[in-house]
CSV table of C-alpha atoms and ligand atoms in Angstrom, one decimal:
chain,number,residue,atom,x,y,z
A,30,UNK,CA,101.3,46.6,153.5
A,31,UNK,CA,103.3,47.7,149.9
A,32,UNK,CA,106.0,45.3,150.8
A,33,UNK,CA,103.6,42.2,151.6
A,34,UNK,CA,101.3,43.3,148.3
A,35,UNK,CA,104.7,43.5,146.2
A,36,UNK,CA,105.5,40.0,147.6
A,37,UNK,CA,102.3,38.0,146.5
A,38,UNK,CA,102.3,40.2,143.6
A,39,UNK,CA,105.8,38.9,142.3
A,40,UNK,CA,104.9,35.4,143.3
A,41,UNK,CA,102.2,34.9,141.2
A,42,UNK,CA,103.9,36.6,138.1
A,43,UNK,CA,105.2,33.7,136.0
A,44,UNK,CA,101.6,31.9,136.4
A,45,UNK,CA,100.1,35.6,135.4
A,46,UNK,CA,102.6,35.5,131.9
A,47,UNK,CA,100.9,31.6,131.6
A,48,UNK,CA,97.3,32.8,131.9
A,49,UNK,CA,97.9,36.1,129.5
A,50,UNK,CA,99.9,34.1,127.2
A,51,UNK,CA,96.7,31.3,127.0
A,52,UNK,CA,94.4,34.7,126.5
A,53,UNK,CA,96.4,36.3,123.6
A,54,UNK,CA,96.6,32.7,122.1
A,55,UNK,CA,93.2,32.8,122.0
A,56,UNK,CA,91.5,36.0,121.2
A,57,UNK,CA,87.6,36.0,120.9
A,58,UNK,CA,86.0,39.7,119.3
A,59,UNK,CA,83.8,41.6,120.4
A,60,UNK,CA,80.5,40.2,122.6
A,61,UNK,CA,82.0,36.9,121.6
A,62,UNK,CA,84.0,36.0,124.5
A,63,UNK,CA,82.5,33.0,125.7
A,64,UNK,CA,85.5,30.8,126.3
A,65,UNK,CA,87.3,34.0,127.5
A,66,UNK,CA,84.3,34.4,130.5
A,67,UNK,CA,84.3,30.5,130.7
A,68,UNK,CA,88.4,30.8,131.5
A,69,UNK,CA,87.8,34.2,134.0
A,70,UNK,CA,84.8,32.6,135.5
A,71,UNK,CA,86.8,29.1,135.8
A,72,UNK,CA,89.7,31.5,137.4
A,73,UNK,CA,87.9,32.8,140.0
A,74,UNK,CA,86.4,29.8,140.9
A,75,UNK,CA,89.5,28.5,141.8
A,76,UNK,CA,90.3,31.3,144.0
A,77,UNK,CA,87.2,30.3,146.2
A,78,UNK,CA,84.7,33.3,144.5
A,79,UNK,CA,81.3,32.8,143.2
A,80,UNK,CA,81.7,34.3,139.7
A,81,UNK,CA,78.2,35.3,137.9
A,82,UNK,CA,77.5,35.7,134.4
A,83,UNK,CA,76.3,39.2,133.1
A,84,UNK,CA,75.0,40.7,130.5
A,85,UNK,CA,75.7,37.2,128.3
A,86,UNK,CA,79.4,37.4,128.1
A,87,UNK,CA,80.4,39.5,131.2
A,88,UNK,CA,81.5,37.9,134.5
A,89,UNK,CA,81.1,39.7,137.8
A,90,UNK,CA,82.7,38.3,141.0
A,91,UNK,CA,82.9,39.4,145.2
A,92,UNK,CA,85.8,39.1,147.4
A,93,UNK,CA,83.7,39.9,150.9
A,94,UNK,CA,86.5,41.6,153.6
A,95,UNK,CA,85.7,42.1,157.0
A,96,UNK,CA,81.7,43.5,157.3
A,97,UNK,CA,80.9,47.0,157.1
A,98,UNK,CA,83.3,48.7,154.4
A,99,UNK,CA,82.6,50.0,151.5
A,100,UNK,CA,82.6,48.6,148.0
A,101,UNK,CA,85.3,49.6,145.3
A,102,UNK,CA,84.7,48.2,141.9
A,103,UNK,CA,87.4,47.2,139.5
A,104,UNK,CA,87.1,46.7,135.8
A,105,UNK,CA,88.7,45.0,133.3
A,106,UNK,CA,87.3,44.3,129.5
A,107,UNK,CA,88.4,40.9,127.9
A,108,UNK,CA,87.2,41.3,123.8
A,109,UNK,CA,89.7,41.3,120.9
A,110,UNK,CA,90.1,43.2,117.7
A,111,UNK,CA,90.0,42.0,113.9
A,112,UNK,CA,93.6,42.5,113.4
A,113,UNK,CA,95.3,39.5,112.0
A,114,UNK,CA,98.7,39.1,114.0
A,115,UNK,CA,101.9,39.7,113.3
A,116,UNK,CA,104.6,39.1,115.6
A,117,UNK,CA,106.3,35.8,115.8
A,118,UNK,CA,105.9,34.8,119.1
A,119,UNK,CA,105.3,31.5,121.2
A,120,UNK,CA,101.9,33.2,122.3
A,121,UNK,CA,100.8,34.2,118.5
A,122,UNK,CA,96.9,34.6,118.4
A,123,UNK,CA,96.0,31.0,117.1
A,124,UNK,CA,92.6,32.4,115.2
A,125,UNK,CA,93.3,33.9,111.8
A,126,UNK,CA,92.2,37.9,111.8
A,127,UNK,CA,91.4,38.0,115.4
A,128,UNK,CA,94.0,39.8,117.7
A,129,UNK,CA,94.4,40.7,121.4
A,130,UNK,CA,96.0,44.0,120.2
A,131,UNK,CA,94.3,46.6,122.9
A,132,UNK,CA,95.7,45.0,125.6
A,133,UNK,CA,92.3,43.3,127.0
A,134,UNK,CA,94.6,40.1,127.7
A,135,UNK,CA,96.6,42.1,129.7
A,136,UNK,CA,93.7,43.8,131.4
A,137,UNK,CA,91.7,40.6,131.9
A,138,UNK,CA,95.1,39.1,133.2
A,139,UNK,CA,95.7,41.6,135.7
A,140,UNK,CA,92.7,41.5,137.3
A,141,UNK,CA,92.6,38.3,137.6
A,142,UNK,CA,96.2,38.6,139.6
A,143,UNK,CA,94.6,41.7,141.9
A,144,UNK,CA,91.6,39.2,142.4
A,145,UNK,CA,94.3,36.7,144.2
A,146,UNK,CA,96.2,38.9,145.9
A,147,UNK,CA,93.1,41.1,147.4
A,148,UNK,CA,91.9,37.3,148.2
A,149,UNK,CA,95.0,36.8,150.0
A,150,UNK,CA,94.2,39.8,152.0
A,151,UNK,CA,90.8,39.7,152.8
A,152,UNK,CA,90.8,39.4,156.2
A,153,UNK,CA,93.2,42.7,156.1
A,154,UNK,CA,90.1,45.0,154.8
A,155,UNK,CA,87.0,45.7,156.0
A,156,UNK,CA,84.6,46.0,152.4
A,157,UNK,CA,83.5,44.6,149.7
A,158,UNK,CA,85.7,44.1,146.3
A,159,UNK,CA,83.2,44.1,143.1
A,160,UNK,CA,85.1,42.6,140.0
A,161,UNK,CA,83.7,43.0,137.0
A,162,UNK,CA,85.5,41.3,133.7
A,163,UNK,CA,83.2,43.2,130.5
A,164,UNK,CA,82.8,42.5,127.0
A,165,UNK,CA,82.8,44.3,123.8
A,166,UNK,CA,84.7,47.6,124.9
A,167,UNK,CA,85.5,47.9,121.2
A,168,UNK,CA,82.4,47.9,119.8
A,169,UNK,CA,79.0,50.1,119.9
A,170,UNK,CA,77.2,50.0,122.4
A,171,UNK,CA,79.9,49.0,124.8
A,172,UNK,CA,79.8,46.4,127.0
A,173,UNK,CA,80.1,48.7,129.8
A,174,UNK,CA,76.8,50.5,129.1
A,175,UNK,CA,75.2,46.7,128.5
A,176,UNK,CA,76.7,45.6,132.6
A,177,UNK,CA,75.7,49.1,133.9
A,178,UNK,CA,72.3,48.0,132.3
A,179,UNK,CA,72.4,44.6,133.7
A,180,UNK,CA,72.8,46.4,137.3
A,181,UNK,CA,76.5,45.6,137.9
A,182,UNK,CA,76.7,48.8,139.7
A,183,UNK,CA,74.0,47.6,142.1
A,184,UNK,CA,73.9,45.5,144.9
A,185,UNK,CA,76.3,46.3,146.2
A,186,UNK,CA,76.9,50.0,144.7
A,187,UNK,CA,80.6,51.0,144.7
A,188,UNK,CA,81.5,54.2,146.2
A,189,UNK,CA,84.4,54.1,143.2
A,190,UNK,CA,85.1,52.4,140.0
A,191,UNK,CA,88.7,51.9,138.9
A,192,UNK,CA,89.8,50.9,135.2
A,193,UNK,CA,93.6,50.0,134.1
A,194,UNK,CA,94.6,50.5,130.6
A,195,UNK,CA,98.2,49.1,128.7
A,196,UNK,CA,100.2,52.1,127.1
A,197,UNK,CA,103.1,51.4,125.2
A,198,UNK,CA,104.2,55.2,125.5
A,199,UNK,CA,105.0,54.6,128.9
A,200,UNK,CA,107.9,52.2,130.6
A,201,UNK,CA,107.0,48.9,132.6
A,202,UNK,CA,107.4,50.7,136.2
A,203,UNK,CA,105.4,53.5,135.5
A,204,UNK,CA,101.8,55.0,135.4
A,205,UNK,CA,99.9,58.0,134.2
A,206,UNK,CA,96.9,59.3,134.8
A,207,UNK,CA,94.6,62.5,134.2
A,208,UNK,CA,92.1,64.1,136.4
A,209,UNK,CA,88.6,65.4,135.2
A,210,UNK,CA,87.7,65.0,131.4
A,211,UNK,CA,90.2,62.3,130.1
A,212,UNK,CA,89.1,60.9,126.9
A,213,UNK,CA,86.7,61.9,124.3
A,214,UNK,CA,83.4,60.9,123.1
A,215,UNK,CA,82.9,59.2,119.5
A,216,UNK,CA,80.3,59.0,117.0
A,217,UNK,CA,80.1,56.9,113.7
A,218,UNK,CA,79.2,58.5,110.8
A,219,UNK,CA,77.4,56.7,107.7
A,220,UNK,CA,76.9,58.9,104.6
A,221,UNK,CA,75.2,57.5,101.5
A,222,UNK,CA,75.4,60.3,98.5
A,223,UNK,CA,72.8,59.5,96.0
A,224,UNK,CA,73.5,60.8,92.3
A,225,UNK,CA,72.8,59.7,89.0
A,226,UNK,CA,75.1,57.6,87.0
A,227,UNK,CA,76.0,56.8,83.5
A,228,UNK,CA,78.9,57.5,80.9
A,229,UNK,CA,81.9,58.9,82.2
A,230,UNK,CA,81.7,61.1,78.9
A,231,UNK,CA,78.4,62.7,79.5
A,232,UNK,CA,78.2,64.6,82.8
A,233,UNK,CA,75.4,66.4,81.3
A,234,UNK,CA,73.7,63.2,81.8
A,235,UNK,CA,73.6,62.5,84.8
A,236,UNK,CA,74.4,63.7,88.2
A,237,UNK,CA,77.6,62.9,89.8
A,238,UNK,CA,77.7,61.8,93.5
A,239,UNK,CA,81.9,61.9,93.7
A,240,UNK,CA,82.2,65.4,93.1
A,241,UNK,CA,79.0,65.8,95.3
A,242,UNK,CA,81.0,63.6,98.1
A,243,UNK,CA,84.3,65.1,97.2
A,244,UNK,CA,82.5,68.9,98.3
A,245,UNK,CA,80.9,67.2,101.2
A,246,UNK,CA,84.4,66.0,102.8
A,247,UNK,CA,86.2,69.0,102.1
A,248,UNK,CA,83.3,71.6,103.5
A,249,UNK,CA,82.5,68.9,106.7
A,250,UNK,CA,86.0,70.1,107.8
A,251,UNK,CA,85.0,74.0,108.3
A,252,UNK,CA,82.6,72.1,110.9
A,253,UNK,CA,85.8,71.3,113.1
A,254,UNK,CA,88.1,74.8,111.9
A,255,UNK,CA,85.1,77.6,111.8
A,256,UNK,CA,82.2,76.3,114.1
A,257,UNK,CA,83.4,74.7,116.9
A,258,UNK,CA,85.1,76.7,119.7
A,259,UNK,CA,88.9,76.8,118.7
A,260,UNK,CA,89.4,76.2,122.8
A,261,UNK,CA,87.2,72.9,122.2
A,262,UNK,CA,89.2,69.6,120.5
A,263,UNK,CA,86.9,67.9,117.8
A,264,UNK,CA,88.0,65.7,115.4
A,265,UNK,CA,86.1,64.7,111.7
A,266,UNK,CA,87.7,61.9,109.8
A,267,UNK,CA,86.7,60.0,107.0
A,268,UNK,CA,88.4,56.6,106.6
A,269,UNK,CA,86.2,55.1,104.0
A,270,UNK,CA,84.8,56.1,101.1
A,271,UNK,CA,83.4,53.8,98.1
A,272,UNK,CA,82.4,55.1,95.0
A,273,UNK,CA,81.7,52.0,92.4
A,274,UNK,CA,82.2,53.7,89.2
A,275,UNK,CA,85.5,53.2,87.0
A,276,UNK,CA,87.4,55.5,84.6
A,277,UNK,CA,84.7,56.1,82.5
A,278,UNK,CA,81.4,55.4,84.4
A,279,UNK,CA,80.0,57.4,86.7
A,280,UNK,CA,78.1,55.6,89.5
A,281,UNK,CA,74.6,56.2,91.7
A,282,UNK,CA,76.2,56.2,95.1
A,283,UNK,CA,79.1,57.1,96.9
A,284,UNK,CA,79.4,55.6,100.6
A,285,UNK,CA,81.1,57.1,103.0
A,286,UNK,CA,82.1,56.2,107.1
A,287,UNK,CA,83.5,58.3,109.4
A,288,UNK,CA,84.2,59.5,113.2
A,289,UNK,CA,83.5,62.6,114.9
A,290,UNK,CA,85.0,63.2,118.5
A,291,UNK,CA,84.8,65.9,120.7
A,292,UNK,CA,85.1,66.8,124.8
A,293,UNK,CA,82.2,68.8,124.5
A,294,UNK,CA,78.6,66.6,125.1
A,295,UNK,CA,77.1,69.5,124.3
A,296,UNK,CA,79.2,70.3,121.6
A,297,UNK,CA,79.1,67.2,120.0
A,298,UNK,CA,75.2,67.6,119.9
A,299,UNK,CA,75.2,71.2,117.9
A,300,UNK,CA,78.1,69.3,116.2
A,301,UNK,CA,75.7,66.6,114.9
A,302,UNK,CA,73.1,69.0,114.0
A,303,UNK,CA,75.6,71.2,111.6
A,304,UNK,CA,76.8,67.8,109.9
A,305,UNK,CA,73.7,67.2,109.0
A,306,UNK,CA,72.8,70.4,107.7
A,307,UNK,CA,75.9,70.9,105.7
A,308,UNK,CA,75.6,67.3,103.9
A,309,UNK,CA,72.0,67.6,103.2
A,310,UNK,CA,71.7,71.3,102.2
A,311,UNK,CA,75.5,70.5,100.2
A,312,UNK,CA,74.1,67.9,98.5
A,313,UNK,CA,70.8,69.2,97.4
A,314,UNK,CA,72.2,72.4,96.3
A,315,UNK,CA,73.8,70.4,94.0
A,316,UNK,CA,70.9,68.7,93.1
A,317,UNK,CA,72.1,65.0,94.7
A,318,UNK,CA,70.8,63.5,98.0
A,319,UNK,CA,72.7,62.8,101.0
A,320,UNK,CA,71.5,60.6,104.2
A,321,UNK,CA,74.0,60.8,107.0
A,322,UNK,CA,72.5,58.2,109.7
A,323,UNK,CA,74.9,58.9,113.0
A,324,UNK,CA,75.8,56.3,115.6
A,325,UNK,CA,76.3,57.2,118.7
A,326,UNK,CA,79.0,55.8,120.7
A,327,UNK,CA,80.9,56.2,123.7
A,328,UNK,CA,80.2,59.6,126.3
A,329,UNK,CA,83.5,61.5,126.8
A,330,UNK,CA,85.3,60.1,130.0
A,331,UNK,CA,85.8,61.9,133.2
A,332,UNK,CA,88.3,61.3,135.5
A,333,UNK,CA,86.5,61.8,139.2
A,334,UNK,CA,88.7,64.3,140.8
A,335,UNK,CA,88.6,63.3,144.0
A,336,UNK,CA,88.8,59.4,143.9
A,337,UNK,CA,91.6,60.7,141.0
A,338,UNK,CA,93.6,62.6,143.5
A,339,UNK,CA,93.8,59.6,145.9
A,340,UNK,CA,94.5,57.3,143.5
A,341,UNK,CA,97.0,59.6,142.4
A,342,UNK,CA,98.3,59.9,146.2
A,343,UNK,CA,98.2,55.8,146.6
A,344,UNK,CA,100.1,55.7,143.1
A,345,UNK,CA,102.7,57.7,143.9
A,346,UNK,CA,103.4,55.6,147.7
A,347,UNK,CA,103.3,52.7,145.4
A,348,UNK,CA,105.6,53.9,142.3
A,349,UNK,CA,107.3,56.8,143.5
A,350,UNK,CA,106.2,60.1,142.8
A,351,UNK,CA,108.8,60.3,139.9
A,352,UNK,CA,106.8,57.3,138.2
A,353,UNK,CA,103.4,59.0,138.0
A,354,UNK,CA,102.9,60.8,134.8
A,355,UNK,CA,100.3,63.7,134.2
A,356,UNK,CA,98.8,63.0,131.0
A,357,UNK,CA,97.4,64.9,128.2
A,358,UNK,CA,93.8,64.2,127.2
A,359,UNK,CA,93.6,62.7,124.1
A,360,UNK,CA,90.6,61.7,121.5
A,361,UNK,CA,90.1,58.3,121.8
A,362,UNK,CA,87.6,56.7,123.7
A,363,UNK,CA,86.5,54.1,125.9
A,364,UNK,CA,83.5,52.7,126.8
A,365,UNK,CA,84.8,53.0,130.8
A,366,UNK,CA,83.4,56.1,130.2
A,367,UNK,CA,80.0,54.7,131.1
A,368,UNK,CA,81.1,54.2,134.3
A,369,UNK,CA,82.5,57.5,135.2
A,370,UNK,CA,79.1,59.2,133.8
A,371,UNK,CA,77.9,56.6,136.1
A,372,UNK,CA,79.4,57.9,139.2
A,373,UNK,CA,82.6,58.2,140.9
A,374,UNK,CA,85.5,56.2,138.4
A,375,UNK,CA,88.8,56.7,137.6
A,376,UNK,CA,90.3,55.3,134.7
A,377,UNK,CA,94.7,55.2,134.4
A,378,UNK,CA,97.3,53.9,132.7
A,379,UNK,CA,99.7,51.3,133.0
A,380,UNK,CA,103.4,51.4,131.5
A,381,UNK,CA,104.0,48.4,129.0
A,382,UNK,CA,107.3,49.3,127.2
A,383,UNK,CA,110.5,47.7,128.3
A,384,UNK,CA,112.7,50.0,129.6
A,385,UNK,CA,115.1,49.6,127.0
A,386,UNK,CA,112.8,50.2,124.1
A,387,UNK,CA,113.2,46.9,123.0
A,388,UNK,CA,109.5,45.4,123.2
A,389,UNK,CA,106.2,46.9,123.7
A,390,UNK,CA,106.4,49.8,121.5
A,391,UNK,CA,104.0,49.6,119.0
A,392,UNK,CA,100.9,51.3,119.5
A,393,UNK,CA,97.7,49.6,120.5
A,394,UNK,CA,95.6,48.5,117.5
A,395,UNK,CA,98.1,47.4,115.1
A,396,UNK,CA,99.7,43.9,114.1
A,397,UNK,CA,102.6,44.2,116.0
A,398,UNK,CA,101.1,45.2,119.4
A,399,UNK,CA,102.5,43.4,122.4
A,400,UNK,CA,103.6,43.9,126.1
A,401,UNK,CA,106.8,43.8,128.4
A,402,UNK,CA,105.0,41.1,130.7
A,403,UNK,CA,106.8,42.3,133.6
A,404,UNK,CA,104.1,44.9,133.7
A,405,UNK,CA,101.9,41.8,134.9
A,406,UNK,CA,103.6,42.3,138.4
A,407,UNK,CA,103.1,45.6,138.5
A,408,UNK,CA,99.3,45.9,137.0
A,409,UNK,CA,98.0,43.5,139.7
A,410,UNK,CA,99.7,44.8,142.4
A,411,UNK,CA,99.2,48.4,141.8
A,412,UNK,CA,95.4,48.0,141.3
A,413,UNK,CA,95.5,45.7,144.7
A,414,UNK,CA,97.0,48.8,146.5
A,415,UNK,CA,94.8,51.2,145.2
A,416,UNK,CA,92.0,49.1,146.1
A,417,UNK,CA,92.6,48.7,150.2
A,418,UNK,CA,93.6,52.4,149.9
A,419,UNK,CA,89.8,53.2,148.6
A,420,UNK,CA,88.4,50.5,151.1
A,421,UNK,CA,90.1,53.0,154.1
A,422,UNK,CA,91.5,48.8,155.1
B,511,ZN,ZN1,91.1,49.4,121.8
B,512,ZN,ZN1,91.4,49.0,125.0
């Protein structure tokens, strides 16, 4: 069954590189992918599925096997980032400040090819096949919580979710993955310190909200380096901070935004509850006022271990053992993570790098972001494998 998967898989390649190359072209951001659902939903169509629209921008499709299987979902998220692009290339993003530079092209792509070839093979598996092509992964609330809403893991409800993820740190050829807690949760943080401004000459005056903020950043850290558990990853950073005034006047407000991450969910909460304290108390002993309004994102993501240590098994038949890399966890997130607090998921990566080091090797999230597309024959397939592994075909 690898050798007939790796065959359709390497067939439909070039026409994979066409449809990915169209998607990068043209990026849509976040929640705003109608012409990207239109194109998925227009794709599947062609294959003979009955696409459905979900949750306004999602698309969720079947591929019915043989009766009385189970059902394996498979995700893929299809929304773009406002990163104006910068590599000079054929398949340039054609809208100004909008960029396919996560990957989601890639992700959309590949299912897309898995769709075809599990198509292909439908008569091979007994089971159900639940795609499901998401919006807004980079944005709050996540379109993953918005489809879970929606009931795409309903009707039929699969007894596993899996989720495939470019990473430039890996080659084209190889995969990596990580059992239980993978990824971390995230919270955006809004601070507003509220002072009292006036001439840069006369402090006396009025009541300065920099130093006020300047205190607040420093002593937020001693959140991350005395309270939390030294055996418990956290991360605080501030990446913006606006304070209006100039060289010599002092203005009322600073504003600040930040991110705090942690693989703790209880953690983060007692995490929450000692930022607040410490801005507030900080900034009234001081005389100033400070409202810190938290948004909460993403849930940390856990890696199933069991439907992990199959996929893991199934990877390694498919790759080679030597191609299956252990990972680290690491505090990003992803809004996949709905689905694994949803029940059984498992989310991996997919090597993106050329082999030579020559393409693929900046990091997702910036300008020059791209792909070695001949991970577009391994993505598909891979995930096609995996999938009549789960189904038991
Ligand atoms: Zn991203
Ligand atoms: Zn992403």
């Amino acid at each position: 069954m690898i050798a007939k998967i790796k065959q359709l898989a390497a067939a439909q390649a070039a026409a994979l590189s066409a449809v990915r190359r169209h998607l990068h072209a043209h990026p849509e951001l976040s929640f705003q992918e109608t012409e990207t659902a239109a194109f998925v939903a227009q794709q599947l169509t062609d294959m003979g599925l009955q696409p459905q629209r979900m949750a306004d921008t999602g698309v969720v499709a079947l591929i019915e096997g043989r009766p009385g299987g189970p059902t394996v979902a498979l995700r893929a998220d299809m929304d773009a980032l406002p990163i104006q692009e910068l590599n000079e290339v054929s398949y340039k993003s054609t809208r100004p400040g909008v960029m396919h530079a996560c990957g989601h092209d890639v992700h959309t792509t590949s299912l897309l090819g898995t769709a075809r070839i599990l198509n292909q093979l439908k008569n091979e598996f007994r089971g159900t096949v639940k795609l499901i092509f998401q919006p807004g992964e980079e944005t709050i609330p996540g379109g993953a919580s918005l489809m879970i809403k929606a009931g795409v893991l309903e009707n039929p409800a699969p007894r596993g979710v899996l989720g495939q993820h470019v990473f430039p740190k890996l080659p084209v050829g190889q995969v990596g993955l990580r059992s239980g807690r993978y990824m971390a949760s995230a919270d955006e943080l809004y601070l507003t310190v509220r002072g009292r401004g006036g001439h840069g000459a006369m402090p006396e005056l009025n009541l300065d909200p920099v130093l006020v903020a300047a205190h607040i950043i420093v002593a937020a850290q001693q959140i991350v380096s005395r309270r939390a558990n030294p055996k418990m990853p956290s991360v605080l950073s501030f990446g913006k901070i606006i304070a209006n005034g100039a060289t010599n006047v002092i203005p009322d407000s600073v504003y600040i935004e930040g991110t705090f991450r942690t693989l703790d969910e209880k953690w983060r909460d007692e995490a929450h509850r000692h930022l607040r304290q410490l801005c507030e108390g900080l900034a009234a002993s001081m005389g100033a006022n400070c409202e810190l309004e938290i948004r909460r994102g993403y849930p940390c993501l856990d890696n199933e271990p069991a439907l992990t240590a199959r996929t893991r098994a199934a990877m390694a038949a498919y790759v080679g053992e030597e191609n299956v890399i252990d990972l680290d966890q690491w505090l990003a997130a992803e809004d996949f993570a709905y689905f694994s607090q949803a029940g059984p998921a498992c989310f991996y990566r997919l090597g993106t790098r050329s082999a030579d080091g020559q393409r693929g090797t900046a990091s997702v999230h910036t300008p020059t972001f791209d792909v070695d597309e001949t991970c577009l024959e391994l993505g598909p397939g891979l995930m096609a494998w995996l999938t009549l592994q789960e189904l038991g075909h």
